[in-house]
Coordinates of C-alpha atoms and ligand atoms in Angstrom, one line a residue:
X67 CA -50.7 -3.4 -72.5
X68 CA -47.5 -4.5 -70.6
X69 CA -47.0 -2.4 -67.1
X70 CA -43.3 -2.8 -67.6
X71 CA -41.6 -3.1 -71.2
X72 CA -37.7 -3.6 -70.3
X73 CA -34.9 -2.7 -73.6
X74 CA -32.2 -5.4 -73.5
X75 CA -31.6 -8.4 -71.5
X76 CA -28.4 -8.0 -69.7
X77 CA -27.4 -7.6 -66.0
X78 CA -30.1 -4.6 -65.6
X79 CA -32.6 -5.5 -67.7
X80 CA -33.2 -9.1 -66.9
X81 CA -32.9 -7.8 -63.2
X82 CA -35.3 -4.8 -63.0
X83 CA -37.7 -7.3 -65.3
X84 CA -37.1 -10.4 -62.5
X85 CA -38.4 -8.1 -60.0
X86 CA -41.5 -6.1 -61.3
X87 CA -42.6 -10.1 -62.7
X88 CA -42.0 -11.5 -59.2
X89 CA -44.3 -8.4 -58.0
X90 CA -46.9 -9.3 -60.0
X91 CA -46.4 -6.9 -62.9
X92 CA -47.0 -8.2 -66.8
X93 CA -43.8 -7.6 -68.0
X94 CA -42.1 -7.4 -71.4
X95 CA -38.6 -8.3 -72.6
X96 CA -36.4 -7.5 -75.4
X97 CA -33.4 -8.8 -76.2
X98 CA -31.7 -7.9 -79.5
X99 CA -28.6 -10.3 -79.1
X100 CA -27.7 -13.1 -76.2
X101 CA -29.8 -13.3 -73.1
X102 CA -27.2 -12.2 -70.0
X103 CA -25.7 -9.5 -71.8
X104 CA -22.1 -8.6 -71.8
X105 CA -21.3 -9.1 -68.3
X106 CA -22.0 -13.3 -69.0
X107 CA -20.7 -13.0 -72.5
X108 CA -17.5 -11.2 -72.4
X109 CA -17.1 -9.2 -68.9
X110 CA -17.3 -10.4 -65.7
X111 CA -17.5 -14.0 -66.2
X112 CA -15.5 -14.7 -68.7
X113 CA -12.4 -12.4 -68.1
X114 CA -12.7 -13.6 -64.1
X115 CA -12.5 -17.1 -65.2
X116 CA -9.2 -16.1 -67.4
X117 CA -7.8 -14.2 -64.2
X118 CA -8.6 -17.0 -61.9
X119 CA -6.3 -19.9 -64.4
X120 CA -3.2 -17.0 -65.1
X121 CA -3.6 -16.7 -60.6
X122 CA -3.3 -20.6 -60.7
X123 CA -0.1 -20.3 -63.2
X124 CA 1.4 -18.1 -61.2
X125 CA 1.0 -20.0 -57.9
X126 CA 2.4 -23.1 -59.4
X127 CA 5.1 -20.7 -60.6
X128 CA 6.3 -19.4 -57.1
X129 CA 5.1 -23.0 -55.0
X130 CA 8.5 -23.6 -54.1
X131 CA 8.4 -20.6 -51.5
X132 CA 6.4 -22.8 -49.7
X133 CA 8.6 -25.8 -49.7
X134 CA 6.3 -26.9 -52.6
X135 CA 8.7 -28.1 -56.3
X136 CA 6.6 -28.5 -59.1
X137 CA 7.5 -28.6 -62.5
X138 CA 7.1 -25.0 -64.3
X139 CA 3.5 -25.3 -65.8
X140 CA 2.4 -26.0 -69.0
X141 CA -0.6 -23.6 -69.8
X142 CA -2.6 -25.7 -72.8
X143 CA -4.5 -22.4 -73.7
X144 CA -7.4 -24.0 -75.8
X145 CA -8.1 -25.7 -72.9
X146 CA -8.4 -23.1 -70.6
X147 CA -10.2 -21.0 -73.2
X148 CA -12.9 -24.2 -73.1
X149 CA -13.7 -23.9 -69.5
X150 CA -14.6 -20.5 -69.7
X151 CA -16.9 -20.5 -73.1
X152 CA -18.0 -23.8 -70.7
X153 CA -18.7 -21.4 -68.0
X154 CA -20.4 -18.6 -69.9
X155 CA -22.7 -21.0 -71.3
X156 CA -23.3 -22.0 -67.9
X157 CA -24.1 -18.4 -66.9
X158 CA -26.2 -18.0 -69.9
X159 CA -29.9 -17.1 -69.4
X160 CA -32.4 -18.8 -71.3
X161 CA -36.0 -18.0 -72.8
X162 CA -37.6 -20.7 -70.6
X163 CA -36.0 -19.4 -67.3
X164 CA -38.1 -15.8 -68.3
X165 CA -41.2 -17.4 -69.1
X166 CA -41.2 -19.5 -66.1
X167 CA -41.0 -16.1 -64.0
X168 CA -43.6 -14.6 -66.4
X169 CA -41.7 -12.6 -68.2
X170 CA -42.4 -12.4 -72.3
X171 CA -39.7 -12.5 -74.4
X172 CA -39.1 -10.8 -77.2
X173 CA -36.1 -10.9 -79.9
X174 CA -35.0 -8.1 -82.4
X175 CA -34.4 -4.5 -82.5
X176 CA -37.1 -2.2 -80.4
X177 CA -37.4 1.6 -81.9
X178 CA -39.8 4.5 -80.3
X179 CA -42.6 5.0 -81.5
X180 CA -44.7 7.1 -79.4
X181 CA -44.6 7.7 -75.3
X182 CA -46.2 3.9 -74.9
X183 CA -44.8 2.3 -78.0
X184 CA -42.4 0.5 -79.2
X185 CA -42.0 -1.5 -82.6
X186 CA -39.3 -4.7 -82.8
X187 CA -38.2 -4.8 -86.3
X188 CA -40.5 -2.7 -87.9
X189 CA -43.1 -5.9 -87.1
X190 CA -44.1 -6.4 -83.8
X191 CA -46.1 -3.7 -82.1
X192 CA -45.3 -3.4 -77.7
X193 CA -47.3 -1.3 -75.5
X194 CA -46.2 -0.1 -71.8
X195 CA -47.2 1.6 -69.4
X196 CA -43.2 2.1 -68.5
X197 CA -40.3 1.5 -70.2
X198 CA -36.7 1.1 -68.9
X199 CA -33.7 1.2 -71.8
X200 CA -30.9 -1.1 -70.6
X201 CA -29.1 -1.7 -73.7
X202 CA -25.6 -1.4 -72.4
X203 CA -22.5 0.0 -74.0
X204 CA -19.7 -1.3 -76.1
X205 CA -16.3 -0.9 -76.5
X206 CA -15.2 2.7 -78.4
X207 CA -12.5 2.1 -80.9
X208 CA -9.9 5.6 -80.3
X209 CA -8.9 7.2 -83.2
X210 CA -5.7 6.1 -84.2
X211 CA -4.2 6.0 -88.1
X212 CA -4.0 3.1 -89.3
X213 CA -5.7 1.0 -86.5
X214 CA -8.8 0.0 -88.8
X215 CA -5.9 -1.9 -91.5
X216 CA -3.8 -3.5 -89.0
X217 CA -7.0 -4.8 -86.8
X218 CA -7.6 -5.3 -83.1
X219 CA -8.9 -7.3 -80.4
X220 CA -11.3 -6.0 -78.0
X221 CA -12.8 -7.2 -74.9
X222 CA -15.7 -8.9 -76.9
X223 CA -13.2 -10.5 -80.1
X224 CA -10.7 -11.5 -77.3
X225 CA -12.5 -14.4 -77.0
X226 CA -12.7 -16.2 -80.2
X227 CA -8.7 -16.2 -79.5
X228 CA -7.8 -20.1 -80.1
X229 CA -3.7 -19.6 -79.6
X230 CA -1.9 -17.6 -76.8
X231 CA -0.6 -14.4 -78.6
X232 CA 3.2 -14.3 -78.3
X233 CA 3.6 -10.5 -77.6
X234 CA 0.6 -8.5 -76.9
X235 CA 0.0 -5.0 -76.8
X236 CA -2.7 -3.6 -74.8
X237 CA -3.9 -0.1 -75.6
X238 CA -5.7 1.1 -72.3
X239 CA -5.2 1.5 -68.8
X240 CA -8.6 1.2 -67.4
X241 CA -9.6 -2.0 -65.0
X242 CA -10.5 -4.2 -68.2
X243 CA -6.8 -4.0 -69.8
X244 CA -4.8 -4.0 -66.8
X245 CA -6.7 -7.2 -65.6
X246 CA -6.3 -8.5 -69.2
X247 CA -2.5 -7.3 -69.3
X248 CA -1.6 -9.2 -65.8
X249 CA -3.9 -12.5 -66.8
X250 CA -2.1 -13.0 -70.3
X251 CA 1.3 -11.9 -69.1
X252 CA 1.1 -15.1 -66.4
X253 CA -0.1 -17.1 -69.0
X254 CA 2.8 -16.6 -70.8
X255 CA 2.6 -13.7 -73.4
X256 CA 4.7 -11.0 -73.4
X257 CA 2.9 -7.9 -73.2
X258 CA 3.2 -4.3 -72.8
X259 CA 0.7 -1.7 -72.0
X260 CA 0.4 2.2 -73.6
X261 CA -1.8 4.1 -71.6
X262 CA -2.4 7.9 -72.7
X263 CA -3.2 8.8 -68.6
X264 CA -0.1 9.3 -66.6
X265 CA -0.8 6.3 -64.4
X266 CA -2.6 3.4 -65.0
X267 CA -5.9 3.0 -62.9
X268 CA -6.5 6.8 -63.4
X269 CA -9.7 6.1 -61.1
X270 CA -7.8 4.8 -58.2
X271 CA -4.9 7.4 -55.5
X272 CA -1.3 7.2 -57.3
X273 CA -0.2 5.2 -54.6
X274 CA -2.5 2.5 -55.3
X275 CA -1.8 2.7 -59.5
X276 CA 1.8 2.7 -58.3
X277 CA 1.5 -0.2 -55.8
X278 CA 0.1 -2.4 -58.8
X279 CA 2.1 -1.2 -61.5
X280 CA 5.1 -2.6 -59.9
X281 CA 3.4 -5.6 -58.7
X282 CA 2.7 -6.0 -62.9
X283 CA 6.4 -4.8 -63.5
X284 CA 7.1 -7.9 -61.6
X285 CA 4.9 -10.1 -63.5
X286 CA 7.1 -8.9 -66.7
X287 CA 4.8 -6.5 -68.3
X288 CA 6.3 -3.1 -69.9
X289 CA 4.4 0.1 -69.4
X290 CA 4.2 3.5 -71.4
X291 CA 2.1 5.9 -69.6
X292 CA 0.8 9.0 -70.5
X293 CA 1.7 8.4 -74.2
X294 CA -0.5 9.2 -76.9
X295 CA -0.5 6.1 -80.1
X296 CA 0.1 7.9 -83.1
X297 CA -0.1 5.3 -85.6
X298 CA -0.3 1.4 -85.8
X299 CA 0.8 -0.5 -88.5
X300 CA 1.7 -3.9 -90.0
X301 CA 5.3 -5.1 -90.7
X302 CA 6.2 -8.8 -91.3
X303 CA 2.7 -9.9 -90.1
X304 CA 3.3 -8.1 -86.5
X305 CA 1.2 -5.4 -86.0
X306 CA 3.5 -2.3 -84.7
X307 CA 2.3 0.9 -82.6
X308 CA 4.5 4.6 -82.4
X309 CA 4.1 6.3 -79.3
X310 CA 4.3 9.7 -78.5
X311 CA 5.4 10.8 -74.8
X312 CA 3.0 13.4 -74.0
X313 CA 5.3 15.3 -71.9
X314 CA 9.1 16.4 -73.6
X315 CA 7.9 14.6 -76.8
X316 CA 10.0 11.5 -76.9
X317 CA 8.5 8.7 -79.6
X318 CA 9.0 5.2 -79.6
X319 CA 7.8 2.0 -81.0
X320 CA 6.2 -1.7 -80.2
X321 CA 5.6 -4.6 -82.0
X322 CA 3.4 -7.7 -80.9
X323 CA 1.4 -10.7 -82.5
X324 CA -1.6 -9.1 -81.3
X325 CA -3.5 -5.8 -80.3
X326 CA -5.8 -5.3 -77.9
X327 CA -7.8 -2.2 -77.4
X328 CA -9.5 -1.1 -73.8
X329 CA -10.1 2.1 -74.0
X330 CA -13.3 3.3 -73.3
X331 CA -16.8 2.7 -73.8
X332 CA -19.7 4.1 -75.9
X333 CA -23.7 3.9 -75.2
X334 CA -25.9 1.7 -77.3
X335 CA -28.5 4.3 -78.2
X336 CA -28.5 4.4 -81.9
X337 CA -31.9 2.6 -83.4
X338 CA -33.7 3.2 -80.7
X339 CA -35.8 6.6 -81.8
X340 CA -35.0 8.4 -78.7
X341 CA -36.0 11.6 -80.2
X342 CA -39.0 11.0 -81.1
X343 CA -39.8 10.5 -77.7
X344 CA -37.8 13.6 -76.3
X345 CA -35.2 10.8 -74.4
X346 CA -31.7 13.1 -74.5
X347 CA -28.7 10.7 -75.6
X348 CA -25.9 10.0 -77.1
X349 CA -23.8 7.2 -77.9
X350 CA -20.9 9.9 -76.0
X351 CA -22.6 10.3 -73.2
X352 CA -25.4 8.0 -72.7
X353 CA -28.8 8.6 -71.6
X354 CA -29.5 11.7 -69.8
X355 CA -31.3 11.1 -66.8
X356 CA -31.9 12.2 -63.4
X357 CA -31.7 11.2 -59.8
X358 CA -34.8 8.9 -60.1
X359 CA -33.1 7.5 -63.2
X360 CA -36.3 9.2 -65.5
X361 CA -35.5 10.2 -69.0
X362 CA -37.0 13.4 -69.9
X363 CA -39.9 11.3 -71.1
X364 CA -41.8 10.7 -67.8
X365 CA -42.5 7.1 -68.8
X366 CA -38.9 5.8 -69.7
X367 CA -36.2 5.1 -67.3
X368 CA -32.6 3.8 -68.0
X369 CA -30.1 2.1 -66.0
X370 CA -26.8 0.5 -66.5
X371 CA -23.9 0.9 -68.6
X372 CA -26.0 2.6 -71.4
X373 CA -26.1 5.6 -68.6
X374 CA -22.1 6.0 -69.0
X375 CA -21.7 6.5 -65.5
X376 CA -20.9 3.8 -63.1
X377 CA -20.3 0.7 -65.4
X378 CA -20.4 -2.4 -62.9
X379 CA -23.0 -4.9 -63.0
X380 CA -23.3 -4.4 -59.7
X381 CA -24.0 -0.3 -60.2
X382 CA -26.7 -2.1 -63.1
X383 CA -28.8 -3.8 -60.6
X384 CA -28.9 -1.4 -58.1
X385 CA -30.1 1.1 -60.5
X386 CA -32.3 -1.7 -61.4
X387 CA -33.8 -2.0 -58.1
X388 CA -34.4 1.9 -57.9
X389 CA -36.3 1.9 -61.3
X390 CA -38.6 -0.6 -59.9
X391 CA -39.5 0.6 -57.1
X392 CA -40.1 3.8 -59.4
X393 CA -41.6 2.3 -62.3
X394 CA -44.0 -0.6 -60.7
X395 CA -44.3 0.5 -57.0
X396 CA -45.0 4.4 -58.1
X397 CA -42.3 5.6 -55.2
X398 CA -40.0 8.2 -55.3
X399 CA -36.7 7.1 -54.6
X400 CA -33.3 8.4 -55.8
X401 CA -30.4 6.6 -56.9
X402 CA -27.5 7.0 -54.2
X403 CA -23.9 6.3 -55.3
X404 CA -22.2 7.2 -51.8
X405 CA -21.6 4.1 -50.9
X406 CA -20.9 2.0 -54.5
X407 CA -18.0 -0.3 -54.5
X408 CA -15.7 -1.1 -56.9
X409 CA -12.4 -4.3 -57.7
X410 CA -10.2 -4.3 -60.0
X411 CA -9.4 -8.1 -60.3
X412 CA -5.8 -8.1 -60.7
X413 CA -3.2 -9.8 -58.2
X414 CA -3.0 -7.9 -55.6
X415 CA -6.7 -7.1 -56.0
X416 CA -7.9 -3.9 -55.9
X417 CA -11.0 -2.6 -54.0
X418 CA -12.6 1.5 -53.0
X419 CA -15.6 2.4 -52.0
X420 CA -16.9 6.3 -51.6
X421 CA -13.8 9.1 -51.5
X422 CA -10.5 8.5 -52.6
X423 CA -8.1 10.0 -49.9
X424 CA -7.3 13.5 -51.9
X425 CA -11.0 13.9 -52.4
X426 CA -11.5 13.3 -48.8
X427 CA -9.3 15.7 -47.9
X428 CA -10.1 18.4 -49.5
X429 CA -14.1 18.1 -49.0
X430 CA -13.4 17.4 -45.6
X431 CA -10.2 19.2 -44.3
X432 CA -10.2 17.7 -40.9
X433 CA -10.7 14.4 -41.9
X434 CA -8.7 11.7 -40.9
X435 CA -7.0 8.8 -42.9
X436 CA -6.1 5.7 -41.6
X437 CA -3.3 3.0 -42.9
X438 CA -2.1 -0.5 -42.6
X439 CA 0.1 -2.8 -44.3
X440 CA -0.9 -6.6 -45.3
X441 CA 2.8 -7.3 -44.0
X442 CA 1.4 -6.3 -40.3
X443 CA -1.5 -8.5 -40.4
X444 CA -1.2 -11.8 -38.9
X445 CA -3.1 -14.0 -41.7
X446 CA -1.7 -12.4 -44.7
X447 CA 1.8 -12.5 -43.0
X448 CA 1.0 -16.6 -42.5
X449 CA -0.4 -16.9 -45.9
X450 CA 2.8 -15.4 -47.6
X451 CA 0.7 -12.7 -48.8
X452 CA 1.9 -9.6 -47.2
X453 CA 1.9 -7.2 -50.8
X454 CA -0.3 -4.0 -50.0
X455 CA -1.9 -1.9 -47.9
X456 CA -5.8 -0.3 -46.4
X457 CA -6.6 2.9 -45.7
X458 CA -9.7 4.6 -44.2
X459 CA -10.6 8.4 -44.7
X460 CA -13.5 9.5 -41.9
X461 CA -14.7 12.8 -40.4
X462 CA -13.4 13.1 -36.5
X463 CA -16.5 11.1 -35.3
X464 CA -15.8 8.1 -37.4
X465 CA -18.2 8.7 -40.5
X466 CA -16.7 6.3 -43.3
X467 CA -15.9 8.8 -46.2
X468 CA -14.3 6.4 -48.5
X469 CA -11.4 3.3 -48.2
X470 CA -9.4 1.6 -50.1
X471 CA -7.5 -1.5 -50.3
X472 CA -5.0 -3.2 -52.3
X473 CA -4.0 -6.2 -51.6
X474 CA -5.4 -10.5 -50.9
X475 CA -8.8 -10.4 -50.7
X476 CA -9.5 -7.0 -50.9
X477 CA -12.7 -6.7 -52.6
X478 CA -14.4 -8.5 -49.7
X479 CA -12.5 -6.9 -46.6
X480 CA -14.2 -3.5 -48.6
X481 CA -17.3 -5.1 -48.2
X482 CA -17.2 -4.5 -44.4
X483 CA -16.7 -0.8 -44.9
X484 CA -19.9 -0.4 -48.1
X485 CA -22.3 -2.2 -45.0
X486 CA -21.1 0.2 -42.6
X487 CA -21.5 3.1 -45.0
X488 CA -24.9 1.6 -46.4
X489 CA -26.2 1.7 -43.1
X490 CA -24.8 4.3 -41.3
X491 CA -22.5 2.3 -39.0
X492 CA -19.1 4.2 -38.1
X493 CA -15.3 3.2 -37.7
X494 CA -16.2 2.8 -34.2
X495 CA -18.5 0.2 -35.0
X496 CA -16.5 -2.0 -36.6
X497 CA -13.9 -1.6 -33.9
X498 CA -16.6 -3.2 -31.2
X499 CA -17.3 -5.8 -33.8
X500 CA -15.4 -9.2 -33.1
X501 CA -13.6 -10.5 -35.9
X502 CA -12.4 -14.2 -36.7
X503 CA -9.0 -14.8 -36.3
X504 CA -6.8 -14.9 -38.6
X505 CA -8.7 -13.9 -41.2
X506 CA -8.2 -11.0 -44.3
X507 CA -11.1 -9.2 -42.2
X508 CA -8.5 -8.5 -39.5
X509 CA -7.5 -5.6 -41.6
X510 CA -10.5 -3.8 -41.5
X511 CA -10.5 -4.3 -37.6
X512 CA -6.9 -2.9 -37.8
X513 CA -7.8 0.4 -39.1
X514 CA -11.3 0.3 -37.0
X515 CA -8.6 -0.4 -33.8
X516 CA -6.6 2.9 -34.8
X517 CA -9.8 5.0 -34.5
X518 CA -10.9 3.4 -31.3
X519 CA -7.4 4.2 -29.7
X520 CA -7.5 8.2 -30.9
X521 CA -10.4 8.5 -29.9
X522 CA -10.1 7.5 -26.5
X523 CA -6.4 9.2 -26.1
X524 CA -6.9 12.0 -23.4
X525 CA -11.0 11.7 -23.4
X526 CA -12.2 12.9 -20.2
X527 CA -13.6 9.5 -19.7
X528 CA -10.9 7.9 -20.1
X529 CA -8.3 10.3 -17.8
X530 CA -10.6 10.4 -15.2
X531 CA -11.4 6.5 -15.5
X532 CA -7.3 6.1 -15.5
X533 CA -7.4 8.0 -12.2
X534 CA -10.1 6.2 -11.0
X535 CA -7.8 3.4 -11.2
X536 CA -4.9 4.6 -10.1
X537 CA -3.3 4.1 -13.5
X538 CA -1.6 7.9 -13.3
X539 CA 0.5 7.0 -10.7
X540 CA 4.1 7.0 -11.5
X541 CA 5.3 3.2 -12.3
X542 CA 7.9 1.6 -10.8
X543 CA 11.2 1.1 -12.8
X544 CA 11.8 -2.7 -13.3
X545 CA 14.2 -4.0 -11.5
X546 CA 17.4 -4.5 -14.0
X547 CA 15.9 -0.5 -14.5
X548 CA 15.9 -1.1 -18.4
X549 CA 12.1 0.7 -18.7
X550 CA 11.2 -2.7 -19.7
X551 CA 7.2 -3.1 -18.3
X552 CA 6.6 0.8 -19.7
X553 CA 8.0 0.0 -22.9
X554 CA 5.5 -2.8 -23.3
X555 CA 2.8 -0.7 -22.0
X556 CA 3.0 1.3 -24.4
X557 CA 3.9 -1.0 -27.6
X558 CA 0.3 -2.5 -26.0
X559 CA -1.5 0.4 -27.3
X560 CA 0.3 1.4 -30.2
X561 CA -0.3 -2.6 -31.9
X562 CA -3.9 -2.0 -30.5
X563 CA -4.7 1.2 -31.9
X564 CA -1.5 3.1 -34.1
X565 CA -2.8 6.0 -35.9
X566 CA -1.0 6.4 -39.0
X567 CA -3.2 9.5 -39.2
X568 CA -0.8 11.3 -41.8
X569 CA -0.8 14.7 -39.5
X570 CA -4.6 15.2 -41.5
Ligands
FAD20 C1 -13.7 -6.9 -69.9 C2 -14.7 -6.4 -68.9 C3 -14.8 -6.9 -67.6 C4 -15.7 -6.5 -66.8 N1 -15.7 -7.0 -65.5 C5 -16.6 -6.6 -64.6 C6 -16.6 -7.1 -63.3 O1 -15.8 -7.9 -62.9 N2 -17.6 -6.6 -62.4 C7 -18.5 -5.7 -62.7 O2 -19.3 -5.3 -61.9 N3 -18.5 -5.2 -64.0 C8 -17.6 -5.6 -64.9 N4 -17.7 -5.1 -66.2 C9 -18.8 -4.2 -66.6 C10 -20.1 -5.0 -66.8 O3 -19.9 -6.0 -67.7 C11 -21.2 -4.0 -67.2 O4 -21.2 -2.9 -66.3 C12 -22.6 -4.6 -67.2 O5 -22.6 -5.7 -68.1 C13 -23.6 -3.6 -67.6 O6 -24.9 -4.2 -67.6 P1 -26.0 -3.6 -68.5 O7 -27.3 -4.4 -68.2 O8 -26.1 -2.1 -68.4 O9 -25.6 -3.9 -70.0 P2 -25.3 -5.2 -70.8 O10 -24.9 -6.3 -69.8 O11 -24.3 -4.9 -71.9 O12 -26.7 -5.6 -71.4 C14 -27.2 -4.9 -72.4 C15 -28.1 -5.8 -73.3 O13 -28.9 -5.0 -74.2 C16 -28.8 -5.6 -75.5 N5 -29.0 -4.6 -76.5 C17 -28.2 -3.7 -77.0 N6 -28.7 -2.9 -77.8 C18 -30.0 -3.3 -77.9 C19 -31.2 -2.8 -78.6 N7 -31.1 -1.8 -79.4 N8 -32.3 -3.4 -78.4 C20 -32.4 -4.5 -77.5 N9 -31.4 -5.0 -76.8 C21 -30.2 -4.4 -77.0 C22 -27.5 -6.3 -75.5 O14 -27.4 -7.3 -76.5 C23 -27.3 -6.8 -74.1 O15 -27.8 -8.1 -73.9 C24 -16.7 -5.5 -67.1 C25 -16.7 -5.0 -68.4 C26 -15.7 -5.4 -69.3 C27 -15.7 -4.8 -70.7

């Protein structure tokens, strides 16, 4: 009897399995495909290793703004392609890296059986004390006449691609086909995206789907939003898609060597005999479950994308940490998404963490939003790099509700803000924190700065320390009598601490 029996191998599974085994627990594996899951195989590592090449294109592209001539570049695209199925295999687990932690492997297809049973393949007989189902999800295919004759890429097809497609049409506005658009539209395709939402990113403000959509207007990709596909087709060996404007009706047409579909995802639940263990699911929804991550079965958990929920690999492992503490230690602790992260890897990158502004704002009425531009801050300004913006929403004492950034480096300037909310640190906090000049990090200080400043305008504290000080006293005009000295005064505290507090 196993105390932990994990379903599927990828970034949650192999992670809540490395844990309870490094605990001491006799744990079992199954894996019905590729160790690693989809995150090694065709997510994360792949499509970032794609990004990163179409980032280096484009750099060589625009050198000469820094003084830099280099022929245009030649992008050799089976090349590029073997450095990141190079990569993957790099990233791939194998069977020996489990056993040497003590894990047991096991390949095939795992169905229910009873509350402590599973069978692989209608052969092998596993018994748990608890079970965790991280099977993942896969990409759902819309339904769209005609789509099943022409054929498609999706993100997992994509890449067995051994030619750069001339003209590619993207179907999906989501994180994986934007980042896809903007990484095959540098590498040279031509490629226009049809998204049924009325802006792409539908997650993110308007201001920051706006911000990137002209950033990838720039980069030479054509957008249709909120159009619906009505039909796709083949003509001359192109495959071609109608649209239909949601709004007003108006159609229109686009043809491309390729399709690629991102639209949504779907839970790998089917095989597994859920019911006959009282687990609620379906491929639609995922697995029901609830804030301990329990099924309705009080011996099975289930994390990661198969939950439909929050589907990073990040979201997977921290779920995965919850379930063991759960599972092996017997605690009680509930899953907490307050303070989950999120990128979107295109150029400028794209980072939020907890409330977007018009959720903070209308939970919070008097909260307070903060703003500042990458062309104000001094290392983005040196670097060239001054696309985007920050901003900050917090309650009047400084509790971080939610930020977001677009721009260089984004995802890890977040990262400042996700410690401070993790761990109950406020803007205030990270205004008294010293940071490195000139680094991306200055922005977060920037914001921090503007809260300091309110703050302390007309404190008690800080009238009665200006009195103290004899800072209340009339000044005396400058001598050419041009206001000069009070003018800088004052652009002192404004570049120290400018609240761009939108009147919130
Ligand atoms: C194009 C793309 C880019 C992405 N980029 C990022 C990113 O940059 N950052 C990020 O955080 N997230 C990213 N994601 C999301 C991320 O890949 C997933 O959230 C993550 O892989 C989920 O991990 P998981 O363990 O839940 O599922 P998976 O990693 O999919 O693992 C599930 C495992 O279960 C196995 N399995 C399936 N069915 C069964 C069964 N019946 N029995 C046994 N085993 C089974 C599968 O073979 C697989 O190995 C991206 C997704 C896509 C599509």
């Amino acid at each position: 009897m196993y105390d932990l029996v994990v379903l599927g191998g990828g970034s949650g599974g192999l992670s809540v399995a490395t844990m309870a085994a490094r605990f001491g627990a006799k744990v079992a594996l199954i894996e019905k495909n590729e160790l690693g899951g989809e995150c090694t195989h065709s997510a994360c590592v792949p499509s970032k290793a794609l990004i990163e090449a179409a980032r280096l294109v484009h750099a060589i592209r625009t050198a000469d703004r820094f003084g830099i001539r280099v022929a245009a570049p030649e992008v050799d695209f089976p090349a590029v392609m073997a450095r990141v199925r190079a990569l993957v295999a790099e990233f791939a687990g194998s069977g020996d890296s489990l056993k040497a932690q003590g894990i047991d492997l096991f390949r095939g297809s795992p169905a229910f059986e009873a509350y402590d049973t599973v069978l692989i393949d209608g052969k092998t007989r596993i018994n748990g004390q608890r079970f965790v189902i991280a099977t993942g999800s896969r990409a759902a295919v819309p339904k769209i006449p005609g789509l099943a004759e022409v054929g498609h890429l999706d993100p997992v097809s994509l890449w067995n691609l051994t030619a750069l497609p001339e003209t590619l049409i993207v179907i999906g506005a989501e994180p994986s086909g934007i980042e896809f658009a903007q990484a095959f539209a540098r590498l040279g395709s031509k490629v226009t995206v049809l998204a049924d939402t009325d802006q792409i990113l539908p997650r993110e403000d308007r201001e920051v789907s706006d911000q990137v959509q002209a950033r990838l207007a720039a980069d030479g990709i054509e957008f249709h939003t909120g159009v619906e596909v009505t039909k796709a087709a083949k003509n001359d060996g192109r495959t071609v898609c109608s649209w239909r404007k949601r709004v007003g009706g108006a159609t229109g047409e686009v043809s491309g060597s390729h399709l690629l579909v991102a639209t949504g995802r779907l839970a790998n639940v089917e095989g597994l005999n859920l019911d006959a263990v009282g687990v609620h699911a379906d491929p639609e929804h995922g697995i029901e479950v609830d804030e301990s991550l329990l099924t309705r079965s009080s011996r099975i958990y289930a994390i990661g994308d198969v939950l439909l929920k929050h589907e990073f690999t990040h979201a997977a492992e921290r779920e995965a940490a919850v379930v063991y503490q759960n599972a092996v230690l017997r605690l009680s602790k509930k899953i907490d998404y307050t303070a989950l992260p999120w990128a979107v890897f295109v150029d400028p990158e794209v980072a939020t963490v907890g409330l977007t502004e018009a959720v903070a704002l209308e939970q919070h009425p008097d909260a307070r939003v903060f703003h500042a531009r990458f062309d104000e801050l001094d290392r983005a300004r040196i670097d060239g790099r001054t696309e985007g913006f920050a901003k900050v929403m917090v309650t009047p004492s400084g509790k971080i509700l939610g930020a977001t950034i677009v721009g260089e480096q984004a995802s890890l300037i977040l990262q400042e803000f996700v410690v401070a909310m993790e761990n109950g640190l406020n803007l205030g906090d990270l205004a008294a924190t010293t940071h490195t000049y000139p680094t991306y990090a200055g922005m977060a200080q920037t914001l921090a700065n503007q809260f300091a400043a309110t703050r302390h305008e007309g404190s008690l504290v800080q009238s009665a320390l200006k009195w103290f000080l004899g800072f209340n006293k009339p000044r005396s005009e400058p001598e050419n009598g041009t206001g000069h000295v009070v003018a800088e005064a004052e652009s002192g505290t404004a570049a120290a601490g400018h609240s761009n507090n939108h009147g919130h």
